[in-house]
mmCIF file of C-alpha atoms and ligand atoms in Angstrom:
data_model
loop_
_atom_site.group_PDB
_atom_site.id
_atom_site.type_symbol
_atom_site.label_atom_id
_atom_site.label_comp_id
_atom_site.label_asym_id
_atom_site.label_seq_id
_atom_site.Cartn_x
_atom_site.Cartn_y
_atom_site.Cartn_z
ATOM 1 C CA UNK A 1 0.000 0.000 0.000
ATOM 2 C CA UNK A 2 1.219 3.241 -0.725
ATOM 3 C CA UNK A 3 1.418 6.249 1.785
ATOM 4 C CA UNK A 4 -0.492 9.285 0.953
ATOM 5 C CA UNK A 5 1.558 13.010 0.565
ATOM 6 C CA UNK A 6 1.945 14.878 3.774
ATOM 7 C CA UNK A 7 -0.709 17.646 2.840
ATOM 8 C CA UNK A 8 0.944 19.540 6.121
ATOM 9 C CA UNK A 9 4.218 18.865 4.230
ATOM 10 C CA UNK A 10 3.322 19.677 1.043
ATOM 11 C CA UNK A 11 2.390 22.849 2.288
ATOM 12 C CA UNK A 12 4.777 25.189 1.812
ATOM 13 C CA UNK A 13 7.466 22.753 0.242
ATOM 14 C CA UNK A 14 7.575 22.923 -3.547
ATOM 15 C CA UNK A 15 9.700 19.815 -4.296
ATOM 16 C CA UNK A 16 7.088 17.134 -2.375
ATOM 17 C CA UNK A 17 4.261 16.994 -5.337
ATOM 18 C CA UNK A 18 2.682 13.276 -5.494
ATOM 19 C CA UNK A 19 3.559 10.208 -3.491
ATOM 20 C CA UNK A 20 6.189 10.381 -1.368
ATOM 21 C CA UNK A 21 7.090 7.013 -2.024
ATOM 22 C CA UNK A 22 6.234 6.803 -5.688
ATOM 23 C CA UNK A 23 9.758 9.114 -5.838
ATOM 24 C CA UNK A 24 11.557 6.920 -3.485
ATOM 25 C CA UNK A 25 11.197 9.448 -0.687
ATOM 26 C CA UNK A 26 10.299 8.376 2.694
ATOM 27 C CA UNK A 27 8.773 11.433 4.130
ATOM 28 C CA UNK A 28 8.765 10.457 7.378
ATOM 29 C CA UNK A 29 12.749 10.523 6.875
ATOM 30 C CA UNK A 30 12.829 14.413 5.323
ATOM 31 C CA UNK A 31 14.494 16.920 6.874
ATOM 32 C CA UNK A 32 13.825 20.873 7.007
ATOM 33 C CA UNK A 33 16.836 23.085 4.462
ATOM 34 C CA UNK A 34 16.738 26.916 3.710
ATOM 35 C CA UNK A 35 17.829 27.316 -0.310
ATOM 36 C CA UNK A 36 19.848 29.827 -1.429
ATOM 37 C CA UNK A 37 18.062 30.715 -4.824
ATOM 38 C CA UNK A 38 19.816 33.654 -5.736
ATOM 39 C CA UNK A 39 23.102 36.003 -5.356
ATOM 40 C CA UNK A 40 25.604 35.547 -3.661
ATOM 41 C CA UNK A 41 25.429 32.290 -1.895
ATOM 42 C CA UNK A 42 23.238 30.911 -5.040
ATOM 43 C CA UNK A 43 23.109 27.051 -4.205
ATOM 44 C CA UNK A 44 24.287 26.765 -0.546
ATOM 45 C CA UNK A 45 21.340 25.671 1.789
ATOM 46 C CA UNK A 46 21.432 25.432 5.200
ATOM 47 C CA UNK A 47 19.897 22.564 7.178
ATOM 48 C CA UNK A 48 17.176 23.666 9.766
ATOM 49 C CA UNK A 49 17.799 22.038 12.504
ATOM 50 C CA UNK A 50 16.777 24.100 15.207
ATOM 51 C CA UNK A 51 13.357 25.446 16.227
ATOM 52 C CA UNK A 52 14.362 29.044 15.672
ATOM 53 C CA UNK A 53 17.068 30.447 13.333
ATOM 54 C CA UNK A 54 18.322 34.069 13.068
ATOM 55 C CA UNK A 55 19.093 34.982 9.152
ATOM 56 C CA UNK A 56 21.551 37.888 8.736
ATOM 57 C CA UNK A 57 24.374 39.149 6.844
ATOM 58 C CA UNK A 58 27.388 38.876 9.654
ATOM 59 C CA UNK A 59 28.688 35.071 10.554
ATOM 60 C CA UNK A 60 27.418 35.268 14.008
ATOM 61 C CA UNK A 61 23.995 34.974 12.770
ATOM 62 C CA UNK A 62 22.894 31.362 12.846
ATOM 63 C CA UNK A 63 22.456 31.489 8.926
ATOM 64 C CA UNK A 64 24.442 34.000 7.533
ATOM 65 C CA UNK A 65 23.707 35.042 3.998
ATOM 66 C CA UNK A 66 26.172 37.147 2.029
ATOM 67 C CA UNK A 67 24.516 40.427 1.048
ATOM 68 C CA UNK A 68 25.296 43.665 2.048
ATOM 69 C CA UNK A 69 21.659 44.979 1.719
ATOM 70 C CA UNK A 70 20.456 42.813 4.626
ATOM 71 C CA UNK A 71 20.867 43.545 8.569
ATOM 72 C CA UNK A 72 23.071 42.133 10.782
ATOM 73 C CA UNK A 73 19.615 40.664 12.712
ATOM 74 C CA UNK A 74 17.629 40.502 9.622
ATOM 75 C CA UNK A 75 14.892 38.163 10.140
ATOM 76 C CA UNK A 76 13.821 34.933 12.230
ATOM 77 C CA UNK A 77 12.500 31.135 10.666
ATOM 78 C CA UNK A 78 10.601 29.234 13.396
ATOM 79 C CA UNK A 79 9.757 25.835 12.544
ATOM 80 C CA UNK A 80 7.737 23.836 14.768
ATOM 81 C CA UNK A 81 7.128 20.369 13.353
ATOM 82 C CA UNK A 82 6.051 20.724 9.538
ATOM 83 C CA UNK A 83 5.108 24.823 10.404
ATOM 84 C CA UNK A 84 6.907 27.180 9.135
ATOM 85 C CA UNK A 85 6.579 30.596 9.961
ATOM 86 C CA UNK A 86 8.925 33.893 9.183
ATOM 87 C CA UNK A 87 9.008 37.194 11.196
ATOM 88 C CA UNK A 88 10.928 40.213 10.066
ATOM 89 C CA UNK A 89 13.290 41.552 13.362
ATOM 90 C CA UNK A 90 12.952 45.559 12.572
ATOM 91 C CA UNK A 91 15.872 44.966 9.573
ATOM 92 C CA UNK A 92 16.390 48.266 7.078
ATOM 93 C CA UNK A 93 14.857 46.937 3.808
ATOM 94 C CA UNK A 94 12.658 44.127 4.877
ATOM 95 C CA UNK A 95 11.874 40.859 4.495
ATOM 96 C CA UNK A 96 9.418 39.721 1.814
ATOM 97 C CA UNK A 97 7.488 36.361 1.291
ATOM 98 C CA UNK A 98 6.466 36.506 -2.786
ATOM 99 C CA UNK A 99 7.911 40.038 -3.196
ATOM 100 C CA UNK A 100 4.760 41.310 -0.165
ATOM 101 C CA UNK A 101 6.836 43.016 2.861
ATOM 102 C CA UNK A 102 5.914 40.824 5.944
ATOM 103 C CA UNK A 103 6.277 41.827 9.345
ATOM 104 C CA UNK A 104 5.287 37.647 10.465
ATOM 105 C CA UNK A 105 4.387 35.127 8.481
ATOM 106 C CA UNK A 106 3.014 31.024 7.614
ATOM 107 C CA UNK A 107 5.326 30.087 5.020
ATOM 108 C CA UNK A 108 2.582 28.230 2.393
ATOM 109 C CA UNK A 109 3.743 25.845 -1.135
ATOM 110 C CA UNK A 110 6.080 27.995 -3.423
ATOM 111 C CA UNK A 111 6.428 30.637 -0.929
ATOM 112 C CA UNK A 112 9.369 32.411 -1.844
ATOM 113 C CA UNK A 113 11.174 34.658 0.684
ATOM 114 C CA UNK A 114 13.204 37.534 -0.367
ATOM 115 C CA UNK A 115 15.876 39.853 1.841
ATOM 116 C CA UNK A 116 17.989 42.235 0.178
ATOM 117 C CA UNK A 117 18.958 40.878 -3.055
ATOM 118 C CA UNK A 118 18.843 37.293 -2.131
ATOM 119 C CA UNK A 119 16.248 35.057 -2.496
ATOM 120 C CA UNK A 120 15.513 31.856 -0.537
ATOM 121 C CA UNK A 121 12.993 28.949 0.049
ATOM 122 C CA UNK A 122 12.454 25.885 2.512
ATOM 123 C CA UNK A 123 12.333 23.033 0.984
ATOM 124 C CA UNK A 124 12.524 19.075 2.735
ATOM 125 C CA UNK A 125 14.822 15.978 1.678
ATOM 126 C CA UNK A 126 16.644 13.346 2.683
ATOM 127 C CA UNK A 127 19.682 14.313 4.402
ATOM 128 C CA UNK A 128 21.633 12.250 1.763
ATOM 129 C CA UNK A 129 19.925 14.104 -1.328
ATOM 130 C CA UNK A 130 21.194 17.158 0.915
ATOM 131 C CA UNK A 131 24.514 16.195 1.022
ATOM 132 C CA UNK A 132 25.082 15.322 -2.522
ATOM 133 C CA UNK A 133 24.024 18.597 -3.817
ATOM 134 C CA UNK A 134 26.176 20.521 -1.542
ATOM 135 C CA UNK A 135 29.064 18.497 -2.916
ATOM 136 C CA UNK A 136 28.020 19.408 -6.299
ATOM 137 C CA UNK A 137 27.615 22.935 -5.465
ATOM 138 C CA UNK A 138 31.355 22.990 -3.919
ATOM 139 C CA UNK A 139 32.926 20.819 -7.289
ATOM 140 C CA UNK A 140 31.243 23.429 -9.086
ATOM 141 C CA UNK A 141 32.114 26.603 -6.745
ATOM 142 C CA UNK A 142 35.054 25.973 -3.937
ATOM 143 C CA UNK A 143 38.516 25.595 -5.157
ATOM 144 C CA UNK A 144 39.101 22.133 -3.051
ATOM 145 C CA UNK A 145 42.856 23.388 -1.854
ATOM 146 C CA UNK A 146 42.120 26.487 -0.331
ATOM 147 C CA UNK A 147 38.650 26.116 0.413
ATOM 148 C CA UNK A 148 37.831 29.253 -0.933
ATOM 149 C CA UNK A 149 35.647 30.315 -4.484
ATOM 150 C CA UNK A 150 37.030 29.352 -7.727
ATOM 151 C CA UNK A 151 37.909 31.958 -10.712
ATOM 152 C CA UNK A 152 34.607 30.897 -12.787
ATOM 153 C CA UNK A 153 32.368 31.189 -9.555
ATOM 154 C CA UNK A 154 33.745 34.560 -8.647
ATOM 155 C CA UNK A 155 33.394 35.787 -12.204
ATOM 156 C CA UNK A 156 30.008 35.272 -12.541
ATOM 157 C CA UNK A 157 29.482 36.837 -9.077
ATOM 158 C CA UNK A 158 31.564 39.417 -9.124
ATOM 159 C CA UNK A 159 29.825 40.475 -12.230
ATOM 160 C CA UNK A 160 26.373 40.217 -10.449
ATOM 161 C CA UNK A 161 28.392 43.042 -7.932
ATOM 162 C CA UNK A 162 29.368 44.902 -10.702
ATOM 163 C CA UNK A 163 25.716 45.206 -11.813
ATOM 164 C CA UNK A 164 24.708 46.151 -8.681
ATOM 165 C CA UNK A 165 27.408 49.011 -8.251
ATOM 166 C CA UNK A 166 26.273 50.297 -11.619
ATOM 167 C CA UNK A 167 22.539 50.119 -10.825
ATOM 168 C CA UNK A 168 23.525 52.335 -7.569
ATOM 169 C CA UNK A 169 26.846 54.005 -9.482
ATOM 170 C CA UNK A 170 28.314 52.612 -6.052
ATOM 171 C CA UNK A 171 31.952 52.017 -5.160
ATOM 172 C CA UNK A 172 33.708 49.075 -6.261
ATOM 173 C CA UNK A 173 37.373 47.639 -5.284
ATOM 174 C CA UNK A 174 39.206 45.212 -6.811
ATOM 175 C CA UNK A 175 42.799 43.625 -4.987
ATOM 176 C CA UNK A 176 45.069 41.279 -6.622
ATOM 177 C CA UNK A 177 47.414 39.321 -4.185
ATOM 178 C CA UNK A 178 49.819 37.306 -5.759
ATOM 179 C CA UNK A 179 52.229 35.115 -3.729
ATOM 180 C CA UNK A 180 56.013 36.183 -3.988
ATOM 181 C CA UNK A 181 58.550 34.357 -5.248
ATOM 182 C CA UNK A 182 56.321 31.336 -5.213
ATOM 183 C CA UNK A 183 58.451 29.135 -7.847
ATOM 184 C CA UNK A 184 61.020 29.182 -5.100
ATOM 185 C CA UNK A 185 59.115 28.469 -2.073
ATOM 186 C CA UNK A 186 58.098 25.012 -4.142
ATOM 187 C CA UNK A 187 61.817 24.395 -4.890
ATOM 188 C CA UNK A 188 63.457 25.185 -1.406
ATOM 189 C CA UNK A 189 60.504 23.687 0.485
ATOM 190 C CA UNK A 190 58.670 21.458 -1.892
ATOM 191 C CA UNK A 191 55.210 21.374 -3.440
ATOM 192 C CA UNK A 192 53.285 20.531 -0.178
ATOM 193 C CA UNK A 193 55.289 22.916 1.657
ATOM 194 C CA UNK A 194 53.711 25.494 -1.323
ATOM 195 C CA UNK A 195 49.971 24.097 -1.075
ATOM 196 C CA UNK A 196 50.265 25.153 2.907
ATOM 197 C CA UNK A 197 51.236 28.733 2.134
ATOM 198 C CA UNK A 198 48.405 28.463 0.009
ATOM 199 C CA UNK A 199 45.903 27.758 2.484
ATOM 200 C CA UNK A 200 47.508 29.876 4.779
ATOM 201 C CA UNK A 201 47.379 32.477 2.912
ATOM 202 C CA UNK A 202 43.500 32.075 1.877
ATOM 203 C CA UNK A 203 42.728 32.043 5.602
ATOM 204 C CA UNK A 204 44.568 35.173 6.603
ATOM 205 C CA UNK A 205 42.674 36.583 3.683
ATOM 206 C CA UNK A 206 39.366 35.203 4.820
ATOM 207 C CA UNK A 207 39.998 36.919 8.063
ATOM 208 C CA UNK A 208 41.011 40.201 6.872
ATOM 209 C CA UNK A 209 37.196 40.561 5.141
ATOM 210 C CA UNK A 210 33.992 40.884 5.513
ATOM 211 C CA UNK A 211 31.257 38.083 5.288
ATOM 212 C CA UNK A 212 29.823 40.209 2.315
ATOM 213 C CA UNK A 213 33.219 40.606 0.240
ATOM 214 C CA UNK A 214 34.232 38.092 -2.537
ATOM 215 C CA UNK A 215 37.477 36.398 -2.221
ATOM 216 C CA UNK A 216 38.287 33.691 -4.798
ATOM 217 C CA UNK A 217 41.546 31.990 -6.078
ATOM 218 C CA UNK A 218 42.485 33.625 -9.115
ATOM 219 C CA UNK A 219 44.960 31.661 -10.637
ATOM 220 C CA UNK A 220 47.895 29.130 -9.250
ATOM 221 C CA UNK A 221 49.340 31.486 -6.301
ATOM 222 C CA UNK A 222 46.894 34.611 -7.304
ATOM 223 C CA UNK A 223 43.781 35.481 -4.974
ATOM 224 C CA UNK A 224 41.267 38.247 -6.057
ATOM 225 C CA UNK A 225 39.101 40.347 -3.664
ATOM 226 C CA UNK A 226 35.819 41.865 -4.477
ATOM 227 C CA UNK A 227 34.785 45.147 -2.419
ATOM 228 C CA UNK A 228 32.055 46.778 -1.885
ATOM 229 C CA UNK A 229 31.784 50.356 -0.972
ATOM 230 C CA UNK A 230 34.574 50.772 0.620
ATOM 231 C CA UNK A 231 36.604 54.223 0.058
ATOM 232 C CA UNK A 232 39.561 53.923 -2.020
ATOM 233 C CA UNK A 233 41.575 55.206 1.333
ATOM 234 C CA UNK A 234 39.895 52.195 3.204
ATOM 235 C CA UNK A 235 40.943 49.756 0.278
ATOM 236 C CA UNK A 236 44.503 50.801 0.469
ATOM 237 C CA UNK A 237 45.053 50.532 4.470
ATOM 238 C CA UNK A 238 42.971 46.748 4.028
ATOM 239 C CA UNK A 239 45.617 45.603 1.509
ATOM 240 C CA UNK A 240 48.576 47.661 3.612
ATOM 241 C CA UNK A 241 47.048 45.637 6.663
ATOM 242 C CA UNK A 242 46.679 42.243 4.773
ATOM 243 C CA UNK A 243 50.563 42.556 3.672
ATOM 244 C CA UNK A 244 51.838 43.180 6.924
ATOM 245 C CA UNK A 245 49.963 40.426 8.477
ATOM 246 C CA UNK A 246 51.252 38.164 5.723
ATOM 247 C CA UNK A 247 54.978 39.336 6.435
ATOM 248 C CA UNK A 248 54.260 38.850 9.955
ATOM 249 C CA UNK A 249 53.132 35.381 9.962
ATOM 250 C CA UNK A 250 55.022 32.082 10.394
ATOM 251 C CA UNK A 251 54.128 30.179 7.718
ATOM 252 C CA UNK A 252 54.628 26.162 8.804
ATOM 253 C CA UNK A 253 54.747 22.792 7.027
ATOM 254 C CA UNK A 254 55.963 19.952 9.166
ATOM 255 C CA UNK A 255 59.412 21.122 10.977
ATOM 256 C CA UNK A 256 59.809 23.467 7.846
ATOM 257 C CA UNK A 257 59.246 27.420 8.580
ATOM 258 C CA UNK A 258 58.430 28.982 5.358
ATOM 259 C CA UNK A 259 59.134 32.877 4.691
ATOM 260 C CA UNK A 260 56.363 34.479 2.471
ATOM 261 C CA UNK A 261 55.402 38.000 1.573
ATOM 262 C CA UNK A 262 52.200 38.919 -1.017
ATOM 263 C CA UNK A 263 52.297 41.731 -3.612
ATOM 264 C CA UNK A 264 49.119 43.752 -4.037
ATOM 265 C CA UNK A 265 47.830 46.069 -6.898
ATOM 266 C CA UNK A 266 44.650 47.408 -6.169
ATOM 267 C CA UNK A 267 41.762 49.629 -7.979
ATOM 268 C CA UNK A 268 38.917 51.484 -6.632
ATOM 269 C CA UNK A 269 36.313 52.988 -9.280
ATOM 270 C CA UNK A 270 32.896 54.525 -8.652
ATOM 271 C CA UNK A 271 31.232 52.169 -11.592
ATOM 272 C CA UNK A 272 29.673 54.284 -13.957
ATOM 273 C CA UNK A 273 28.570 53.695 -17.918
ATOM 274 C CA UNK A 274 30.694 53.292 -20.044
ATOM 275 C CA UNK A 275 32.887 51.162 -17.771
ATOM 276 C CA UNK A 276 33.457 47.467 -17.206
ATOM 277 C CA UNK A 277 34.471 44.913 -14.662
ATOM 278 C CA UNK A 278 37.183 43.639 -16.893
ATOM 279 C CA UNK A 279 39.120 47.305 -17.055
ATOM 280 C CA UNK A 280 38.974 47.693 -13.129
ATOM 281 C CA UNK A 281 40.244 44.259 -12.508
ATOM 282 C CA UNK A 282 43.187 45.039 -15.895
ATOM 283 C CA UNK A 283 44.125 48.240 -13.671
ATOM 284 C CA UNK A 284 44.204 45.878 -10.396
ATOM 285 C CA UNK A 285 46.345 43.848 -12.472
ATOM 286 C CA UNK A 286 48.562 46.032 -14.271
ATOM 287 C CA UNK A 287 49.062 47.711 -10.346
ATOM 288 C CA UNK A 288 50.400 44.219 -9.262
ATOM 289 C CA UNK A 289 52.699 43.803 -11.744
ATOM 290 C CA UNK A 290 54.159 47.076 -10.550
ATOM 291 C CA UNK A 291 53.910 46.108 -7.142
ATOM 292 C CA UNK A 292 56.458 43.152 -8.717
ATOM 293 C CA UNK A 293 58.756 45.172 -10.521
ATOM 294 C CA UNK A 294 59.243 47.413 -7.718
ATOM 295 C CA UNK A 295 60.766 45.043 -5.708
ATOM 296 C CA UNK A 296 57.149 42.886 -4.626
ATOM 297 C CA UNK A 297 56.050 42.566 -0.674
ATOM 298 C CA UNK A 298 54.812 46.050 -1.498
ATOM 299 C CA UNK A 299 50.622 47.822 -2.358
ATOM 300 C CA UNK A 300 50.375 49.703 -5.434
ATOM 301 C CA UNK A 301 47.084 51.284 -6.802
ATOM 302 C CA UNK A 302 46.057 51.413 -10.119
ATOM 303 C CA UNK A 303 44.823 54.566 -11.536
HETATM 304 N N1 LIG B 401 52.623 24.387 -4.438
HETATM 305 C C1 LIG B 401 51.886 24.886 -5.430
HETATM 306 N N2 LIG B 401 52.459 25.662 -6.368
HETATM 307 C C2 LIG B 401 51.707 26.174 -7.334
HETATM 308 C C3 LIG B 401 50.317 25.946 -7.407
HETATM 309 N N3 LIG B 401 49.826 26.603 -8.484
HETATM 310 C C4 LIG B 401 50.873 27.223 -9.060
HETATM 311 N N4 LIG B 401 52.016 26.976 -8.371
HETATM 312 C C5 LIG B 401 53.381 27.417 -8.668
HETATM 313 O O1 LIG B 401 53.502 28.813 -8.485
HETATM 314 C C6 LIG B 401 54.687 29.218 -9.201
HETATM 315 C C7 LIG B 401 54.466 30.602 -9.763
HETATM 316 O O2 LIG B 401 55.674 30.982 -10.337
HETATM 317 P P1 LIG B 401 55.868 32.315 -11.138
HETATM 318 O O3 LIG B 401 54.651 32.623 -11.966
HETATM 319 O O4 LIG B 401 57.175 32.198 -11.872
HETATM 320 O O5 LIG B 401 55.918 33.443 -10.075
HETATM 321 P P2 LIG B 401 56.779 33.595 -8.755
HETATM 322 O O6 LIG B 401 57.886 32.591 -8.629
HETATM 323 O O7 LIG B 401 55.806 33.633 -7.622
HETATM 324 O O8 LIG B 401 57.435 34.999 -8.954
HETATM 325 P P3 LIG B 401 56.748 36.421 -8.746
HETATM 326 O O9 LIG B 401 55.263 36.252 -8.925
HETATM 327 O O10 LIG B 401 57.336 37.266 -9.821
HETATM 328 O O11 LIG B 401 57.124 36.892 -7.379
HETATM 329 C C8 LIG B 401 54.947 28.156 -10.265
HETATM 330 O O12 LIG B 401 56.163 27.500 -9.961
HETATM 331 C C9 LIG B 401 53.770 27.213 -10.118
HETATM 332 O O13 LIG B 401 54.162 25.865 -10.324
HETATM 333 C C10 LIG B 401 49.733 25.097 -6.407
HETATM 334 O O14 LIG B 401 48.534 24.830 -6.392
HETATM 335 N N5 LIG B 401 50.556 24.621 -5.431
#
């Protein structure tokens, strides 16, 4: 005999139509996830395992979401059993179930929420289905060394930022950091020793940022940052500070102690018309090489 749908389920998930168990779902086995639908975090999802969970742009919110235009506190998901409900904590621009500003909210079928830019839904599987797409979301986004984005995910994001900054003729920073001397660290140290100052050197970047800013591994020993509105005067002490912390820090692979310094050419534009992603990050680029020739461990900006 075949189970009938959970209509209490079915209710504001859009993925449970039909039998269950005609689909090989057991739904007495499927588990509450918040879906990242759209910008920056497009594909993560978070799994809902608490009663209450506090959506907001900073890490120490229990789902942080990587947009600048939401608040710190933005907005709290209750579940209780199979209910959903969504209730807007006094953020700046909102929160929004099917584009209608909501102060609290039942979450009903195809219910999509909206804050800031981003939008999201609940949706229920199997913890396995769960973890298989978040592996395919990290093949296709994470550069598996440095745990970080990869150049084709950060293009396509950065140029949903550069949209943005031209929508609002906003500020927009791009930093190149580019490992020096790399070549020899790999032949004094060996290859390993290299991938370590790799990840190192993503995590001291990591730290150095905010949740909302774009870091990605450019190329082999390049990174790329992604700012947003951040004063060109800002951008330069942020890459002054990230260089000093880089020269400052023991870099370690086994009973190996690994010197390392980063170059940086940087480029702050206010994005307006006739302008495009490709010549700010060119000018970031052609700073860096400067940054290089003028004896590297060194900032330059790009004019
Ligand atoms: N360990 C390791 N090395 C890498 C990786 N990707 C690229 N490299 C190495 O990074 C080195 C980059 O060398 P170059 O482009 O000559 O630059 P460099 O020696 O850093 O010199 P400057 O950039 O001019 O300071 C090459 O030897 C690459 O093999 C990686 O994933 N791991």
């Amino acid at each position: 005999m075949t189970t009938p749908p959970d209509s209490t389920l079915n209710a504001f998930s859009n993925t449970l139509t039909g039998n269950a168990t005609q689909t090989g779902r057991d739904s007495a086995n499927l588990q509450p996830y918040l879906v990242v639908l759209s910008g920056r975090d497009q594909g993560k999802q978070f799994p809902l395992a608490a009663n209450r969970h506090i959506l907001g742009r900073e890490l120490s919110a229990d789902i942080p979401i990587a947009d600048p235009k939401i608040s710190r506190r933005h907005c709290l998901l209750a579940i209780n059993g199979r209910q959903a409900h969504l209730e807007d904590l006094n953020s700046t621009n909102g929160t929004f179930v099917n584009d209608r500003r909501i102060s609290r909210h039942p979450l009903q079928l195809l219910d999509r929420i909206r804050i800031g830019d981003t939008y999201l839904k609940v949706d229920y599987k199997l913890p396995s289905e769960a973890v298989s797409e978040q592996a395919l979301y990290e093949a296709a986004n994470i550069d598996s060394m440095t745990k970080v984005l990869n150049r084709n995910a950060f293009i396509s994001r950065a140029q949903q930022e550069f949209s943005y900054c031209k929508r609002n003729r906003s500020r927009l920073t791009v930093m190149m950091c580019d490992a020096d001397h790399f070549k020899l660290t790999n032949d004094n140290y060996g290859h390993l020793a290299g991938d370590q100052v790799l990840r190192d050197l993503a995590k001291i970047l990591q730290a150095e940022m905010r949740h909302e800013d774009l870091l990605a591994r450019y190329g082999g020993e390049e990174f790329i940052i992604l700012l947003r509105e951040i004063s060109a005067e800002a951008a330069v002490a942020l890459a002054e500070r990230i260089r000093l912390t880089v020269l400052k820090h023991t870099f370690r692979y086994q009973n190996l102690t690994i010197p390392s310094t980063l170059s940086i050419g940087l480029c702050t534009r206010r994005v307006d018309a006739p302008m495009t992603l490709d010549d700010i990050v060119r000018t970031a680029d052609d700073a860096l090489y400067r940054a290089k020739k003028n004896g590297r461990n060194r900032v330059e900006i790009g004019n």
